[in-house]
Coordinates of C-alpha atoms and ligand atoms in Angstrom, one line a residue:
X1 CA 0.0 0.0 0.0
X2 CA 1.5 2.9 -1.1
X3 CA 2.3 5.7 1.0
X4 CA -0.2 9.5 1.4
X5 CA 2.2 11.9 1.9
X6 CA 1.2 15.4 2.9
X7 CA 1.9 19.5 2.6
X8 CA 3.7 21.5 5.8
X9 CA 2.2 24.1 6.4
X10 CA 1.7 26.4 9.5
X11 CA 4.6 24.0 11.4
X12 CA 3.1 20.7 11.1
X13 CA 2.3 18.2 8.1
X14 CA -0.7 18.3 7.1
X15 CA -3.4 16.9 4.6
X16 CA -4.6 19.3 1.7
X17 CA -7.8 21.4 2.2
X18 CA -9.4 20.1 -1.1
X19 CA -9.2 16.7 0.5
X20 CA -7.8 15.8 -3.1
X21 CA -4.2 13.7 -4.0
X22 CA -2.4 12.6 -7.0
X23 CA -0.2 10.0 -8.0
X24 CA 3.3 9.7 -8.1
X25 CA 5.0 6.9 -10.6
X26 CA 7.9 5.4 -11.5
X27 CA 8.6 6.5 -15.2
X28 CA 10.9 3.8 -15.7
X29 CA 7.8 1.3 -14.6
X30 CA 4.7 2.9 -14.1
X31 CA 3.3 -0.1 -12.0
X32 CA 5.6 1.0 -9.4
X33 CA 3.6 3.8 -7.1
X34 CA 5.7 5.9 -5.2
X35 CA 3.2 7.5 -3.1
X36 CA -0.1 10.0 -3.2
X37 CA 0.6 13.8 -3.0
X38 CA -1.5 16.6 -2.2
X39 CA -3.2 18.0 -4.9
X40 CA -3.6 21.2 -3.2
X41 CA -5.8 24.4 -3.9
X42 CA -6.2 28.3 -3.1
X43 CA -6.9 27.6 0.6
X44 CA -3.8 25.9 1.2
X45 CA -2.1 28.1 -0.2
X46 CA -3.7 30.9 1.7
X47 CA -3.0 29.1 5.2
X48 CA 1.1 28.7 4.2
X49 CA 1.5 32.3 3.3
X50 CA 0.0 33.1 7.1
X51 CA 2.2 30.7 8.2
X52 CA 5.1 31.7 6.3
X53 CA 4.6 35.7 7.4
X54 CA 5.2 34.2 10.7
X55 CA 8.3 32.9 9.7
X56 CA 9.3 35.8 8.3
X57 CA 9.2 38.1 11.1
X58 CA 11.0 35.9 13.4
X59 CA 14.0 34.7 10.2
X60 CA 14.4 38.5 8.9
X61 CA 15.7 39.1 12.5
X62 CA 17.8 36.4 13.2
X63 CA 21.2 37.3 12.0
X64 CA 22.8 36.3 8.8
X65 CA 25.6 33.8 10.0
X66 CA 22.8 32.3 12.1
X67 CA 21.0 31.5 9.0
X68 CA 24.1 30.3 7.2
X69 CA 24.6 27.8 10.0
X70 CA 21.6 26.4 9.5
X71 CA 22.3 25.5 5.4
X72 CA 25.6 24.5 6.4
X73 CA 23.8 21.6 8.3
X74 CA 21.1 21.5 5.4
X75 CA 25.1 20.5 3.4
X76 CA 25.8 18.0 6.1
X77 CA 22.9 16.0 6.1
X78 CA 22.7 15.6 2.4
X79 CA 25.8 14.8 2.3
X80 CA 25.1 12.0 4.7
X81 CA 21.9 10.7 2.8
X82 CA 23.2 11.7 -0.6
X83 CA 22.8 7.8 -1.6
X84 CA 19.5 7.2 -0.3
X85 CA 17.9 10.8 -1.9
X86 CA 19.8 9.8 -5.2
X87 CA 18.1 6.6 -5.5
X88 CA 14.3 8.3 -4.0
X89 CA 15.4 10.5 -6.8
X90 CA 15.6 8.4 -9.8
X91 CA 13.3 6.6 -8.8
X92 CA 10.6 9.2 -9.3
X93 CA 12.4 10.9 -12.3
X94 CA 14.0 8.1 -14.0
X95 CA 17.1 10.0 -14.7
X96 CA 20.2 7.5 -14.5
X97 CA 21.6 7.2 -10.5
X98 CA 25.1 9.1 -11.5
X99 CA 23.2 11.9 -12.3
X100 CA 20.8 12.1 -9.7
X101 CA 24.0 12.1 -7.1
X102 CA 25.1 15.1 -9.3
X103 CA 21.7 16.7 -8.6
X104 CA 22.3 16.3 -4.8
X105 CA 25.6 17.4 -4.8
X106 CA 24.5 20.3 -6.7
X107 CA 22.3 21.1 -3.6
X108 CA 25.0 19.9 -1.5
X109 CA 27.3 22.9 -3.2
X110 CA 24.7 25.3 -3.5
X111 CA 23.7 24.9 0.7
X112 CA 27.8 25.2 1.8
X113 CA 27.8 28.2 -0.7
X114 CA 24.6 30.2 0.8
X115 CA 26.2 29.2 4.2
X116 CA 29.2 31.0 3.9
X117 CA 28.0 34.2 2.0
X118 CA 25.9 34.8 5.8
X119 CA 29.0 36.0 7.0
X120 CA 29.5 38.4 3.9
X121 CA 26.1 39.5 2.2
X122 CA 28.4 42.6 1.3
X123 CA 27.3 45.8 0.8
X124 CA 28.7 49.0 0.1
X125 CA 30.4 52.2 1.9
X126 CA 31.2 54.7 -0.4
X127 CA 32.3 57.6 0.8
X128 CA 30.0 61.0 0.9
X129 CA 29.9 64.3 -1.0
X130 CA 29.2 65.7 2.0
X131 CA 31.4 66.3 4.8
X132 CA 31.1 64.3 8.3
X133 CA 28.2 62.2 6.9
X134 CA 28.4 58.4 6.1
X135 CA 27.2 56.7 3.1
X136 CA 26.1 52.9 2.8
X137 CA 24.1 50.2 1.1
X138 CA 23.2 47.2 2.9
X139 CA 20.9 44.0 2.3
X140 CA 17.7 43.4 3.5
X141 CA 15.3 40.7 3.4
X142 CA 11.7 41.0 1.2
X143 CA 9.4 38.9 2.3
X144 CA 7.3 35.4 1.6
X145 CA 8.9 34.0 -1.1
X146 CA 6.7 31.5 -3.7
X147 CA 9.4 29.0 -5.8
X148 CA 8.0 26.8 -8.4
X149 CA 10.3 24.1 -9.5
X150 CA 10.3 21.5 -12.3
X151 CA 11.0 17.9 -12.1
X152 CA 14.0 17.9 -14.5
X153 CA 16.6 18.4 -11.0
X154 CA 14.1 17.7 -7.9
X155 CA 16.9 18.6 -5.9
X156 CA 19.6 21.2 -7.1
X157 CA 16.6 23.9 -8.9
X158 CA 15.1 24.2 -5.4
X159 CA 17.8 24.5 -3.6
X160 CA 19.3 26.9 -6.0
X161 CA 16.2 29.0 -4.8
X162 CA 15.3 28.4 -1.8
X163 CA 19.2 28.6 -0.2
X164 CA 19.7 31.9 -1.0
X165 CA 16.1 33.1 -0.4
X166 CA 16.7 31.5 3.5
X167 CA 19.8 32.9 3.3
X168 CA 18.8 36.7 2.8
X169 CA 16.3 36.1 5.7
X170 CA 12.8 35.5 4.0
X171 CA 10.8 32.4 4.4
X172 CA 9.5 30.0 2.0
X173 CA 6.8 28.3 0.0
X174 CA 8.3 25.4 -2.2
X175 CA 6.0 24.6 -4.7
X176 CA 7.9 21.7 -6.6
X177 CA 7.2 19.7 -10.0
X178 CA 4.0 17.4 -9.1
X179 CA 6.1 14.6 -10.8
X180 CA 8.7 15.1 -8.2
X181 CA 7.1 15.8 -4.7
X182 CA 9.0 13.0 -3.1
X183 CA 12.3 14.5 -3.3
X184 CA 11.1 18.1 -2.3
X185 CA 9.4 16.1 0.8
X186 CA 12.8 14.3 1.3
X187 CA 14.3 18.3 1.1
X188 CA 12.0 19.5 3.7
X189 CA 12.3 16.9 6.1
X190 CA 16.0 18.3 6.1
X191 CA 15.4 21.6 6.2
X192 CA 13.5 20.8 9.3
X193 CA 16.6 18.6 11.0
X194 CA 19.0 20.8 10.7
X195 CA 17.1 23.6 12.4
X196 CA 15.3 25.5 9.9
X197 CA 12.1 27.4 12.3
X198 CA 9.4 25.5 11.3
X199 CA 7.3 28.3 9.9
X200 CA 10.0 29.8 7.8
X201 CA 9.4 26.6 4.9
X202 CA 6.1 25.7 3.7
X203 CA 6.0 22.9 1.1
X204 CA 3.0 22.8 -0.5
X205 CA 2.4 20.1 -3.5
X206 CA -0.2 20.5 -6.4
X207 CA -0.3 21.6 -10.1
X208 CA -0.8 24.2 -12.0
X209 CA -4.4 25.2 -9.9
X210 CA -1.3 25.6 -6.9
X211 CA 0.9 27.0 -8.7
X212 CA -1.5 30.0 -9.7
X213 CA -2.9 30.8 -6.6
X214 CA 0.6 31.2 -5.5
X215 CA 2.0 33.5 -8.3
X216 CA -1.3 35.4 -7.4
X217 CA -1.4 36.2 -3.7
X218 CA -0.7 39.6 -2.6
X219 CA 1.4 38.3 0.2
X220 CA 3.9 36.8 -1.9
X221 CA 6.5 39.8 -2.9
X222 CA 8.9 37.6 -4.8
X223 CA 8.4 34.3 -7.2
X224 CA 10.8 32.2 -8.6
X225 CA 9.9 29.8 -11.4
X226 CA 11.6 27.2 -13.9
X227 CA 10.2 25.9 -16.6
X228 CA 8.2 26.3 -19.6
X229 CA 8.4 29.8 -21.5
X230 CA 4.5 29.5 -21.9
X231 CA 3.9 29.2 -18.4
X232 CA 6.6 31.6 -17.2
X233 CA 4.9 34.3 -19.8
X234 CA 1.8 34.0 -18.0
X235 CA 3.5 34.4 -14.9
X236 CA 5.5 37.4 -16.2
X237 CA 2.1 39.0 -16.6
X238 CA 0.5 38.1 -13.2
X239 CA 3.6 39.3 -11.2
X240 CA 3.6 42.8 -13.5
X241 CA 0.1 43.5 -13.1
X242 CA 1.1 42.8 -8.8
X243 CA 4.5 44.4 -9.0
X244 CA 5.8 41.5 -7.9
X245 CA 9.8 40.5 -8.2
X246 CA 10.1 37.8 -10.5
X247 CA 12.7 35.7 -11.7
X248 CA 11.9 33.5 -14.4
X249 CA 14.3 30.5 -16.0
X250 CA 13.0 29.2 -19.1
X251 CA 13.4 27.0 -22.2
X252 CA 16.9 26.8 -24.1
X253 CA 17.5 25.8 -27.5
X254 CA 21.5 24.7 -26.8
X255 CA 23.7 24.3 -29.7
X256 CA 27.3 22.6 -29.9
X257 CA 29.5 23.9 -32.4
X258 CA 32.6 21.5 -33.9
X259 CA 34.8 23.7 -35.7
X260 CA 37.3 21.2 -38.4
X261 CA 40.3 21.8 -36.3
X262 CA 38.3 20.3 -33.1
X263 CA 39.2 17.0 -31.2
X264 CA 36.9 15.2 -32.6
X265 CA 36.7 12.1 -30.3
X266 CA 36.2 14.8 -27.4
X267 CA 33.8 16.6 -29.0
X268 CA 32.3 13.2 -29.5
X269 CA 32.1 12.5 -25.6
X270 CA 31.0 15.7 -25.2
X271 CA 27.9 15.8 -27.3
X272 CA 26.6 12.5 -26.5
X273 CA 26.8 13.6 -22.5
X274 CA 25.0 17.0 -23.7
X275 CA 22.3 15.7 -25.6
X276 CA 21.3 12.3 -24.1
X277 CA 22.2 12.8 -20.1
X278 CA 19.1 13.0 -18.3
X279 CA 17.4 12.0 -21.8
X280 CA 17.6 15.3 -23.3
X281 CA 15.5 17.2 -20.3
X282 CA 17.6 19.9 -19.1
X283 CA 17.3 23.4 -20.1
X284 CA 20.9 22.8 -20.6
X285 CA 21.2 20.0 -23.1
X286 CA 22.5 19.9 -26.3
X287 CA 19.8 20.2 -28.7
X288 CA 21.5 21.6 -32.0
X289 CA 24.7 20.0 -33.5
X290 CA 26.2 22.3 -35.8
X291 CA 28.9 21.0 -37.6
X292 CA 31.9 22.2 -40.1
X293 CA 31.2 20.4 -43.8
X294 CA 34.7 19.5 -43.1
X295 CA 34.0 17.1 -40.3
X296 CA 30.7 16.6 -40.6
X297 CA 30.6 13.6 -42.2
X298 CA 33.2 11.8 -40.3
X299 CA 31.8 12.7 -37.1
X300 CA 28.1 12.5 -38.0
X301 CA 29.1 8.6 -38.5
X302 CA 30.9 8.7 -35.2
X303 CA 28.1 10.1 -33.6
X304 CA 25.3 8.2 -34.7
X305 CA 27.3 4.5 -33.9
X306 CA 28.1 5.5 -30.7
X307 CA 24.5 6.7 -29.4
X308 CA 22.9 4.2 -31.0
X309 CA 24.5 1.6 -28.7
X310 CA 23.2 3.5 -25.9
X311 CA 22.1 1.4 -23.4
X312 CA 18.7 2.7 -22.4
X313 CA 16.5 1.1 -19.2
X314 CA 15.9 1.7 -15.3
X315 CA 18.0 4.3 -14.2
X316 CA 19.0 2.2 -10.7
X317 CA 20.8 -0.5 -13.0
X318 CA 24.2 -0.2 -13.6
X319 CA 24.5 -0.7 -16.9
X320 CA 21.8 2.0 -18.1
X321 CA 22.7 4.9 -19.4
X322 CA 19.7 6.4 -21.0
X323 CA 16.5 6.7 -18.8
X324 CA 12.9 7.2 -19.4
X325 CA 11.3 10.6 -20.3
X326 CA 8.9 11.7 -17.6
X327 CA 6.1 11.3 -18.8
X328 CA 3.8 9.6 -21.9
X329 CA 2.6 13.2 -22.7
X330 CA 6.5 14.2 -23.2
X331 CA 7.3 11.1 -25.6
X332 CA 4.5 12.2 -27.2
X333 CA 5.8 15.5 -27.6
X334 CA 8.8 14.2 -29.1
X335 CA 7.0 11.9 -31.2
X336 CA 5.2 14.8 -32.8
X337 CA 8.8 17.0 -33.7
X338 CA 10.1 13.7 -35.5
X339 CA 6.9 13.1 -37.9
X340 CA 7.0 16.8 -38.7
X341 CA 10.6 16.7 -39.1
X342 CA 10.5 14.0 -41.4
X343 CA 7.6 15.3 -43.0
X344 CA 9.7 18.4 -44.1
X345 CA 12.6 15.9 -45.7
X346 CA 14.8 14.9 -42.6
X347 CA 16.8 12.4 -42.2
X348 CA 16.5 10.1 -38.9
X349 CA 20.1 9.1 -38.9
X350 CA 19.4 6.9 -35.6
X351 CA 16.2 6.3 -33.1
X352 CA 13.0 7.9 -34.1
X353 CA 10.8 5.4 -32.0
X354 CA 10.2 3.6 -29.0
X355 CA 12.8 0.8 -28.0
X356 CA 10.9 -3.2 -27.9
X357 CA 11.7 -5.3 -25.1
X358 CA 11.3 -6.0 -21.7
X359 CA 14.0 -3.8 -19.6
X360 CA 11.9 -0.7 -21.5
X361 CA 7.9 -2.2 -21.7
X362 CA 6.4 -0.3 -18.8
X363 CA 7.9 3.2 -19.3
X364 CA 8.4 6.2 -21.4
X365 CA 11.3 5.2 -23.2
X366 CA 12.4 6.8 -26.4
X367 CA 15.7 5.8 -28.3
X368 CA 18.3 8.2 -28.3
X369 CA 18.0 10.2 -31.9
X370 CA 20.0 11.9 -34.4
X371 CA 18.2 13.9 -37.1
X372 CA 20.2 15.3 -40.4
X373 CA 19.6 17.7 -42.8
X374 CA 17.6 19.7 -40.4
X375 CA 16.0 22.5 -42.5
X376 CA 16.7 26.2 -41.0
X377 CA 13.9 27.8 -39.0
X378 CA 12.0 24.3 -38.7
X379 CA 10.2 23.6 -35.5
X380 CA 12.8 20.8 -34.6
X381 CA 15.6 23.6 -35.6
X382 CA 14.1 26.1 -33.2
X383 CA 11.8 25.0 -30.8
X384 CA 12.9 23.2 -27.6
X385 CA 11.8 19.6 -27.6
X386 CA 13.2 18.4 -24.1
X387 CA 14.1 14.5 -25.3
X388 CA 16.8 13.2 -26.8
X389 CA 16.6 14.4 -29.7
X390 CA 19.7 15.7 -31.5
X391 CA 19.3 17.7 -34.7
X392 CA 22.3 18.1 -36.9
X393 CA 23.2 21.4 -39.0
X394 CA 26.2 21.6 -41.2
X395 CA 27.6 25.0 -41.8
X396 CA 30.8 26.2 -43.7
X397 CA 32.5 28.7 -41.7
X398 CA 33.0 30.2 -37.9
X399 CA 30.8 33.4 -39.1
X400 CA 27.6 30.6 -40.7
X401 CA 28.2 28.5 -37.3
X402 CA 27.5 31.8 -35.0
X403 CA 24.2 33.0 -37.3
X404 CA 22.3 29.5 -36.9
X405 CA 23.5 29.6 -33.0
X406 CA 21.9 32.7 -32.5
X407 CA 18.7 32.5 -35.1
X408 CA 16.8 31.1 -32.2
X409 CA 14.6 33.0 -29.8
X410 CA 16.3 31.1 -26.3
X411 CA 19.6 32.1 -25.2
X412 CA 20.6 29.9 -22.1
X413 CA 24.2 27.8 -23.3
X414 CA 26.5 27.3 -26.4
X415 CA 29.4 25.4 -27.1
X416 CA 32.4 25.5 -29.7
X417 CA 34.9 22.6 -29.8
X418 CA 37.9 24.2 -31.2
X419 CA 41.6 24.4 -31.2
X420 CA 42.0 28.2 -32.1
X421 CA 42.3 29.8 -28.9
X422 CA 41.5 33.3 -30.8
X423 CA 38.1 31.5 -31.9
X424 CA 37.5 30.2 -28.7
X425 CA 37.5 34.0 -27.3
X426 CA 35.7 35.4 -29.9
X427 CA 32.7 33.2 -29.7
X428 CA 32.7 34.4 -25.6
X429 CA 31.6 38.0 -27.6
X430 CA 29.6 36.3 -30.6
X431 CA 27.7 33.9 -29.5
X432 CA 24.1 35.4 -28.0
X433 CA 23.8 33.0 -24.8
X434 CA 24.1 33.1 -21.1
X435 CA 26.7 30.5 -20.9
X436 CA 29.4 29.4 -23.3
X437 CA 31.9 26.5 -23.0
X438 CA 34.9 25.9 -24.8
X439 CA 35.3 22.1 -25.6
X440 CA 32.8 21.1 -23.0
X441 CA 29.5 20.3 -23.6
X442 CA 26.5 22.7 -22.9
X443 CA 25.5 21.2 -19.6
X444 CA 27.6 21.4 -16.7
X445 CA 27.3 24.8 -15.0
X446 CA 28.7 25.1 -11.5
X447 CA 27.1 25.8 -8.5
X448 CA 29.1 28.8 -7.2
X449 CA 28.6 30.6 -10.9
X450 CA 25.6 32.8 -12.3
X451 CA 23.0 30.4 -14.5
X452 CA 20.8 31.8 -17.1
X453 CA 20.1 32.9 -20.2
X454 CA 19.8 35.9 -22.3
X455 CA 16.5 36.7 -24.9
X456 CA 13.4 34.3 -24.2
X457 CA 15.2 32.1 -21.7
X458 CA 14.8 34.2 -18.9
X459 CA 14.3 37.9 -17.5
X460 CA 17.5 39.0 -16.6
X461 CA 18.1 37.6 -13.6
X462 CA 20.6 34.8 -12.3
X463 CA 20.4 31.6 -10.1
X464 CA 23.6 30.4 -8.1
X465 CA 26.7 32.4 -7.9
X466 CA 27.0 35.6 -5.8
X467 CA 24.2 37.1 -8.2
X468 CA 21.6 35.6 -6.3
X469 CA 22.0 37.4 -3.3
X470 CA 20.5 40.3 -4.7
X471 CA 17.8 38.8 -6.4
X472 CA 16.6 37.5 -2.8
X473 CA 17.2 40.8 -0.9
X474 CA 16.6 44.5 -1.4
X475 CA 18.7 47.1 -1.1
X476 CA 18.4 49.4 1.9
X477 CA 20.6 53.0 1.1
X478 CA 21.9 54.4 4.6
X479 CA 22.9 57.7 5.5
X480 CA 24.0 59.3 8.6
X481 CA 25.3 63.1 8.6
X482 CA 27.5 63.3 12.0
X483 CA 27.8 67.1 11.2
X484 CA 25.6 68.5 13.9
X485 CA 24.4 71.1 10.9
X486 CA 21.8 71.0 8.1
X487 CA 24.1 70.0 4.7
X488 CA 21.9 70.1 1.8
X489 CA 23.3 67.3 -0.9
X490 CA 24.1 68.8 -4.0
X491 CA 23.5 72.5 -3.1
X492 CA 26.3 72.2 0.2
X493 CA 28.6 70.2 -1.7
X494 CA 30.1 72.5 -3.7
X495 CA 29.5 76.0 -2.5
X496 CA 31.6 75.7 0.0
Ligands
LIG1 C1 18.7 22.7 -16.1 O1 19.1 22.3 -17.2 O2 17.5 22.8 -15.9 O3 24.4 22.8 -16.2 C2 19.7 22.9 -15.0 C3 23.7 21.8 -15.9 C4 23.2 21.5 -14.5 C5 22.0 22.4 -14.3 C6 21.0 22.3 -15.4 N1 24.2 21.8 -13.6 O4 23.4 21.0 -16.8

């Protein structure tokens, strides 16, 4: 009998108001039920922002290295469970078990990072125009914070959100991916041991009925969301209309460039890791292959051998490398860009279907696929298809290579595989992304470093890194004229 798990809200755990739950399966084998979840509505999400206004007041004042303590213990005991929450992990999300240990360590990182910035959360002194008066900015905390996450990394997206937000002093309401609630349960519970005040976190699971009555409470100041750039539009406009600060990470449309003086057997590792880790489902992976006519042959052949022996199947086994997509509706999805693709005079170099047999019969497999001959502005040339789905561009020169990388409307990561360390720099300047590696894949950003992307992938604003900090905290200008007199700014200064 499967497991009803429940919200926490207002300090306790606690059934949803609606009296309604979902279910949560296995990809990899849907008769495997993980557990029912809340499906929770307006009312709950009413009673955690009381709840978390509580918590506010009582975090904003309890000093920053106080609150860093706290996430460094959040560090420690993921660190001790990082096994067990890897395997909870892909078992829910089907991605292989290497990865999911990456997705805890990236919370692990991202906790021991907000930890330490409690004892900096710098501002500035600068000095005044005026004499005997003080000038300074420093950081304060904003309020409730709503985060809506996506399944794609249960762990390291919200804890790339909610770290810092704790961090900066203002409490939380998680609503996470209802195809991953276990993991953001597994999350809280943590939050909880290592200290966290019990009405500063509010975990509160649903769709998108949830997630809307969260973007649209007035006592939510700030919202965080990943995921699609429909939804994250509509969000865009709820949080203008309110005023509301909002940082939104959306889709990507990654391309890897191979330039003919690459190494081709690295750029070979490199793509295959890009575009079929976690099956194609990051906003991060490669999705674009864009190729010099020089090479492209060669390593087109290269490329399609090698990720057609991909060894696809329950991401728990050792010897998979390729797990399910999340969900029937996604390998749908996919389905749909390959018979419009081919419709339009692509070639499916390797994949294009569903894989037969028995490690892959009760979940939503789809073979690893490379597509040729991609036509320019196509849907599967533009559009972000989040599978493993590799389309292939060839392209005769650095300058050709740079306009199809950038004649998309995302802008999250690029790649270039080169020799030419003048190329390497000029693409940093050329290509229109967020993120650019040089001879790494498109995946693989860092904890510690600003993520995000420039045009439709997001509004601006950064996750991780020291960037964060200000996204989570407002800041306060202070002056103090020690003078004794009246000293008018601008008028005193220089009539004197
Ligand atoms: C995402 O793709 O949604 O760079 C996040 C990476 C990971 C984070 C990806 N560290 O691929």
């Amino acid at each position: 009998m499967a497991k009803t798990f429940k919200n926490f809200i207002g300090g306790k755990w606690s059934a949803p108001l609606t009296g309604r739950h979902f279910q949560n399966r296995n990809p990899a084998d849907t008769n495997d039920l993980i557990g029912r979840f809340p499906d929770s509505g307006a009312a709950d999400i009413a009673a955690a922002v009381r709840s978390a206004q509580v918590g506010y007041e009582q975090w904003s004042r309890t000093p920053a290295p106080l609150r860093g303590d706290v996430l460094r213990r959040v560090g420690d005991l993921l660190s001790a469970r990082k096994e067990e929450i890897a395997d909870a992990m892909t078992r829910e999300m089907g991605k292989v078990l290497a990865e999911t240990r990456g997705d805890v360590q990236e919370g692990i990182d991202t906790a021991y990072y907000a930890a330490t910035e409690g004892r900096r959360l710098f501002g500035h002194t600068v000095p005044s125009e005026l004499r005997q008066k003080f000038a300074m900015s420093i950081r304060r905390p904003i309020g409730v914070c709503g985060l809506i996450t996506p399944f794609n990394f249960p762990m390291a997206i919200p804890t790339w959100k909610a770290f810092p937000a704790l961090l900066c002093g203002n409490s939380v309401i998680l609503k996470p991916s209802e195809d991953v609630p276990h993991t953001a349960h597994l999350l809280v519970e943590i939050l909880l041991e290592a200290g966290l005040p019990e009405h500063v976190i509010q975990l509160v699971h649903g769709s998108d009925a949830a997630g809307k009555s969260l973007v649209s409470h007035p006592g939510v100041p700030v919202i965080s969301f990943t995921g699609s750039t429909a939804t994250g539009s509509a969000i865009g406009e709820v949080c203008g209309r309110m005023h509301k600060r909002l940082s939104l990470e959306m889709g990507g449309k990654n391309a890897m460039i191979v330039m003919d003086d690459a190494d081709l057997d690295l750029a070979l590792d490199g793509v295959l890791w890009g575009a079929f880790g976690t099956t194609g489902q990051r906003c991060t992976a490669t999705s674009r292959l864009i190729v010099h006519r020089k090479v492209h042959d060669k390593f087109v052949a290269k490329l399609v051998d090698a990720a057609a022996k991909l060894a696809l199947g329950d991401g728990r086994e050792a010897r998979t490398q390729v797990g399910p997509l999340i969900h029937e509706a996604s390998r749908q999805k996919v389905e749909s860009y390959l018979d419009a693709a081919v419709l339009q005079g692509a070639e499916v170099a390797c994949g294009g279907s569903r894989p037969r047999g028995a490690r892959t019969a009760n979940g939503f497999f789809y073979k690893p696929t490379v597509v040729t001959g991609v036509k320019a502005g196509s849907r599967l040339a533009t559009e972000e298809i989040f599978g493993p789905v590799l389309s292939v561009i060839k392209v005769g020169s650095y300058e050709q290579a740079v306009k199809v990388n950038n004649e998309v409307k995302y802008g999250l990561s690029s790649s270039i595989y080169t020799r030419d360390v003048n190329l390497a720099f000029r693409a940093f300047e050329d290509l229109q992304n967020g993120i650019t590696y040089v001879n790494a894949p498109t995946i693989g950003a860092e904890a510690h470093l600003p993520f995000g992307g420039v045009k439709q992938t997001g509004n601006g604003h950064r996750e991780g890194g020291w960037e964060v900090f200000e996204f989570y905290s407002e800041t306060k200008v202070c002056y103090v004229d020690y003078s004794g007199v009246l000293q008018r700014a601008q008028l005193d200064t220089y009539d004197i």
